[in-house]
mmCIF file with all atom_site columns, C-alpha atoms in Angstrom:
data_model
loop_
_atom_site.group_PDB
_atom_site.id
_atom_site.type_symbol
_atom_site.label_atom_id
_atom_site.label_alt_id
_atom_site.label_comp_id
_atom_site.label_asym_id
_atom_site.label_entity_id
_atom_site.label_seq_id
_atom_site.pdbx_PDB_ins_code
_atom_site.Cartn_x
_atom_site.Cartn_y
_atom_site.Cartn_z
_atom_site.occupancy
_atom_site.B_iso_or_equiv
_atom_site.pdbx_formal_charge
_atom_site.auth_seq_id
_atom_site.auth_comp_id
_atom_site.auth_asym_id
_atom_site.auth_atom_id
_atom_site.pdbx_PDB_model_num
ATOM 1  C CA . UNK A 1 1  ? -13.189 -3.327  17.465 1.00 0.00 ? 99  UNK A CA 1
ATOM 2  C CA . UNK A 1 2  ? -12.191 -4.215  13.893 1.00 0.00 ? 100 UNK A CA 1
ATOM 3  C CA . UNK A 1 3  ? -8.497  -4.045  14.716 1.00 0.00 ? 101 UNK A CA 1
ATOM 4  C CA . UNK A 1 4  ? -8.991  -6.224  17.796 1.00 0.00 ? 102 UNK A CA 1
ATOM 5  C CA . UNK A 1 5  ? -10.872 -8.741  15.670 1.00 0.00 ? 103 UNK A CA 1
ATOM 6  C CA . UNK A 1 6  ? -8.078  -8.777  13.095 1.00 0.00 ? 104 UNK A CA 1
ATOM 7  C CA . UNK A 1 7  ? -5.453  -9.309  15.789 1.00 0.00 ? 105 UNK A CA 1
ATOM 8  C CA . UNK A 1 8  ? -7.527  -12.073 17.391 1.00 0.00 ? 106 UNK A CA 1
ATOM 9  C CA . UNK A 1 9  ? -7.784  -13.854 14.047 1.00 0.00 ? 107 UNK A CA 1
ATOM 10 C CA . UNK A 1 10 ? -4.051  -13.475 13.371 1.00 0.00 ? 108 UNK A CA 1
ATOM 11 C CA . UNK A 1 11 ? -3.161  -14.723 16.855 1.00 0.00 ? 109 UNK A CA 1
ATOM 12 C CA . UNK A 1 12 ? -5.137  -17.900 16.213 1.00 0.00 ? 110 UNK A CA 1
ATOM 13 C CA . UNK A 1 13 ? -3.779  -18.487 12.700 1.00 0.00 ? 111 UNK A CA 1
ATOM 14 C CA . UNK A 1 14 ? -0.129  -17.597 13.467 1.00 0.00 ? 112 UNK A CA 1
ATOM 15 C CA . UNK A 1 15 ? 0.216   -18.956 16.987 1.00 0.00 ? 113 UNK A CA 1
ATOM 16 C CA . UNK A 1 16 ? 1.727   -15.652 18.188 1.00 0.00 ? 114 UNK A CA 1
ATOM 17 C CA . UNK A 1 17 ? -0.276  -15.192 21.362 1.00 0.00 ? 115 UNK A CA 1
ATOM 18 C CA . UNK A 1 18 ? 1.326   -11.918 22.471 1.00 0.00 ? 116 UNK A CA 1
ATOM 19 C CA . UNK A 1 19 ? 0.215   -9.959  19.379 1.00 0.00 ? 117 UNK A CA 1
ATOM 20 C CA . UNK A 1 20 ? -2.203  -7.302  20.605 1.00 0.00 ? 118 UNK A CA 1
ATOM 21 C CA . UNK A 1 21 ? -3.028  -3.785  19.335 1.00 0.00 ? 119 UNK A CA 1
ATOM 22 C CA . UNK A 1 22 ? -1.838  -2.216  22.597 1.00 0.00 ? 120 UNK A CA 1
ATOM 23 C CA . UNK A 1 23 ? 1.473   -4.072  22.401 1.00 0.00 ? 121 UNK A CA 1
ATOM 24 C CA . UNK A 1 24 ? 1.894   -2.764  18.834 1.00 0.00 ? 122 UNK A CA 1
ATOM 25 C CA . UNK A 1 25 ? 1.335   0.766   20.175 1.00 0.00 ? 123 UNK A CA 1
ATOM 26 C CA . UNK A 1 26 ? 4.055   0.252   22.811 1.00 0.00 ? 124 UNK A CA 1
ATOM 27 C CA . UNK A 1 27 ? 6.437   -1.098  20.171 1.00 0.00 ? 125 UNK A CA 1
ATOM 28 C CA . UNK A 1 28 ? 5.711   1.870   17.910 1.00 0.00 ? 126 UNK A CA 1
ATOM 29 C CA . UNK A 1 29 ? 6.398   4.375   20.706 1.00 0.00 ? 127 UNK A CA 1
ATOM 30 C CA . UNK A 1 30 ? 9.616   2.671   21.749 1.00 0.00 ? 128 UNK A CA 1
ATOM 31 C CA . UNK A 1 31 ? 10.984  2.296   18.223 1.00 0.00 ? 129 UNK A CA 1
ATOM 32 C CA . UNK A 1 32 ? 10.161  5.912   17.341 1.00 0.00 ? 130 UNK A CA 1
ATOM 33 C CA . UNK A 1 33 ? 11.944  7.107   20.497 1.00 0.00 ? 131 UNK A CA 1
ATOM 34 C CA . UNK A 1 34 ? 14.968  4.929   19.658 1.00 0.00 ? 132 UNK A CA 1
ATOM 35 C CA . UNK A 1 35 ? 14.981  6.431   16.163 1.00 0.00 ? 133 UNK A CA 1
ATOM 36 C CA . UNK A 1 36 ? 15.351  9.885   17.694 1.00 0.00 ? 134 UNK A CA 1
ATOM 37 C CA . UNK A 1 37 ? 11.823  11.252  17.250 1.00 0.00 ? 135 UNK A CA 1
ATOM 38 C CA . UNK A 1 38 ? 11.368  14.091  19.729 1.00 0.00 ? 136 UNK A CA 1
ATOM 39 C CA . UNK A 1 39 ? 9.010   13.606  22.637 1.00 0.00 ? 137 UNK A CA 1
ATOM 40 C CA . UNK A 1 40 ? 6.637   16.357  21.484 1.00 0.00 ? 138 UNK A CA 1
ATOM 41 C CA . UNK A 1 41 ? 6.388   14.866  17.974 1.00 0.00 ? 139 UNK A CA 1
ATOM 42 C CA . UNK A 1 42 ? 5.848   11.403  19.446 1.00 0.00 ? 140 UNK A CA 1
ATOM 43 C CA . UNK A 1 43 ? 2.996   12.784  21.565 1.00 0.00 ? 141 UNK A CA 1
ATOM 44 C CA . UNK A 1 44 ? 1.291   14.071  18.431 1.00 0.00 ? 142 UNK A CA 1
ATOM 45 C CA . UNK A 1 45 ? 1.877   10.829  16.522 1.00 0.00 ? 143 UNK A CA 1
ATOM 46 C CA . UNK A 1 46 ? 0.320   8.823   19.339 1.00 0.00 ? 144 UNK A CA 1
ATOM 47 C CA . UNK A 1 47 ? -2.625  11.185  19.719 1.00 0.00 ? 145 UNK A CA 1
ATOM 48 C CA . UNK A 1 48 ? -1.830  12.282  23.263 1.00 0.00 ? 146 UNK A CA 1
ATOM 49 C CA . UNK A 1 49 ? -2.595  15.731  24.631 1.00 0.00 ? 147 UNK A CA 1
ATOM 50 C CA . UNK A 1 50 ? 0.418   18.033  24.772 1.00 0.00 ? 148 UNK A CA 1
ATOM 51 C CA . UNK A 1 51 ? 1.967   18.040  28.224 1.00 0.00 ? 149 UNK A CA 1
ATOM 52 C CA . UNK A 1 52 ? 0.382   14.714  29.119 1.00 0.00 ? 150 UNK A CA 1
ATOM 53 C CA . UNK A 1 53 ? 2.694   12.203  30.827 1.00 0.00 ? 151 UNK A CA 1
ATOM 54 C CA . UNK A 1 54 ? 0.877   9.306   29.106 1.00 0.00 ? 152 UNK A CA 1
ATOM 55 C CA . UNK A 1 55 ? 3.328   9.108   26.196 1.00 0.00 ? 153 UNK A CA 1
ATOM 56 C CA . UNK A 1 56 ? 6.170   8.183   28.561 1.00 0.00 ? 154 UNK A CA 1
ATOM 57 C CA . UNK A 1 57 ? 4.185   5.107   29.624 1.00 0.00 ? 155 UNK A CA 1
ATOM 58 C CA . UNK A 1 58 ? 4.454   3.760   26.075 1.00 0.00 ? 156 UNK A CA 1
ATOM 59 C CA . UNK A 1 59 ? 8.215   4.086   25.770 1.00 0.00 ? 157 UNK A CA 1
ATOM 60 C CA . UNK A 1 60 ? 10.230  1.176   27.135 1.00 0.00 ? 158 UNK A CA 1
ATOM 61 C CA . UNK A 1 61 ? 13.875  2.013   26.602 1.00 0.00 ? 159 UNK A CA 1
ATOM 62 C CA . UNK A 1 62 ? 16.577  -0.340  27.814 1.00 0.00 ? 160 UNK A CA 1
ATOM 63 C CA . UNK A 1 63 ? 19.654  0.733   29.736 1.00 0.00 ? 161 UNK A CA 1
ATOM 64 C CA . UNK A 1 64 ? 21.595  0.165   26.491 1.00 0.00 ? 162 UNK A CA 1
ATOM 65 C CA . UNK A 1 65 ? 19.359  2.772   24.804 1.00 0.00 ? 163 UNK A CA 1
ATOM 66 C CA . UNK A 1 66 ? 19.963  5.208   27.664 1.00 0.00 ? 164 UNK A CA 1
ATOM 67 C CA . UNK A 1 67 ? 23.714  4.552   27.594 1.00 0.00 ? 165 UNK A CA 1
ATOM 68 C CA . UNK A 1 68 ? 23.899  5.126   23.844 1.00 0.00 ? 166 UNK A CA 1
ATOM 69 C CA . UNK A 1 69 ? 22.056  8.446   24.082 1.00 0.00 ? 167 UNK A CA 1
ATOM 70 C CA . UNK A 1 70 ? 24.189  9.524   27.039 1.00 0.00 ? 168 UNK A CA 1
ATOM 71 C CA . UNK A 1 71 ? 27.398  8.812   25.108 1.00 0.00 ? 169 UNK A CA 1
ATOM 72 C CA . UNK A 1 72 ? 26.125  10.759  22.085 1.00 0.00 ? 170 UNK A CA 1
ATOM 73 C CA . UNK A 1 73 ? 25.221  13.722  24.285 1.00 0.00 ? 171 UNK A CA 1
ATOM 74 C CA . UNK A 1 74 ? 28.601  13.669  26.027 1.00 0.00 ? 172 UNK A CA 1
ATOM 75 C CA . UNK A 1 75 ? 30.392  13.642  22.662 1.00 0.00 ? 173 UNK A CA 1
ATOM 76 C CA . UNK A 1 76 ? 28.390  16.713  21.551 1.00 0.00 ? 174 UNK A CA 1
ATOM 77 C CA . UNK A 1 77 ? 29.135  18.492  24.836 1.00 0.00 ? 175 UNK A CA 1
ATOM 78 C CA . UNK A 1 78 ? 32.853  17.723  24.602 1.00 0.00 ? 176 UNK A CA 1
ATOM 79 C CA . UNK A 1 79 ? 32.951  19.060  21.042 1.00 0.00 ? 177 UNK A CA 1
ATOM 80 C CA . UNK A 1 80 ? 31.635  22.383  22.354 1.00 0.00 ? 178 UNK A CA 1
ATOM 81 C CA . UNK A 1 81 ? 34.659  22.718  24.640 1.00 0.00 ? 179 UNK A CA 1
ATOM 82 C CA . UNK A 1 82 ? 37.407  21.585  22.270 1.00 0.00 ? 180 UNK A CA 1
ATOM 83 C CA . UNK A 1 83 ? 39.751  24.205  20.898 1.00 0.00 ? 181 UNK A CA 1
#
């Protein structure tokens, strides 16, 4: 309740109407995933039960994020097959 109150006050004083604790949680999850934090570690950081699909709901990766990770993975795979 205290955090909600703080956000409410800051929304009024700053004019940023989309600032909400839950939105901050989504941003945290997404940025940690983009930074390469493993899914299992992210679950722990967010306080979710291991094996719970809830953590995935907090991660909003763009197609650019997916493309970047795919390219990195393909480079690692190709290195395994180079002579």
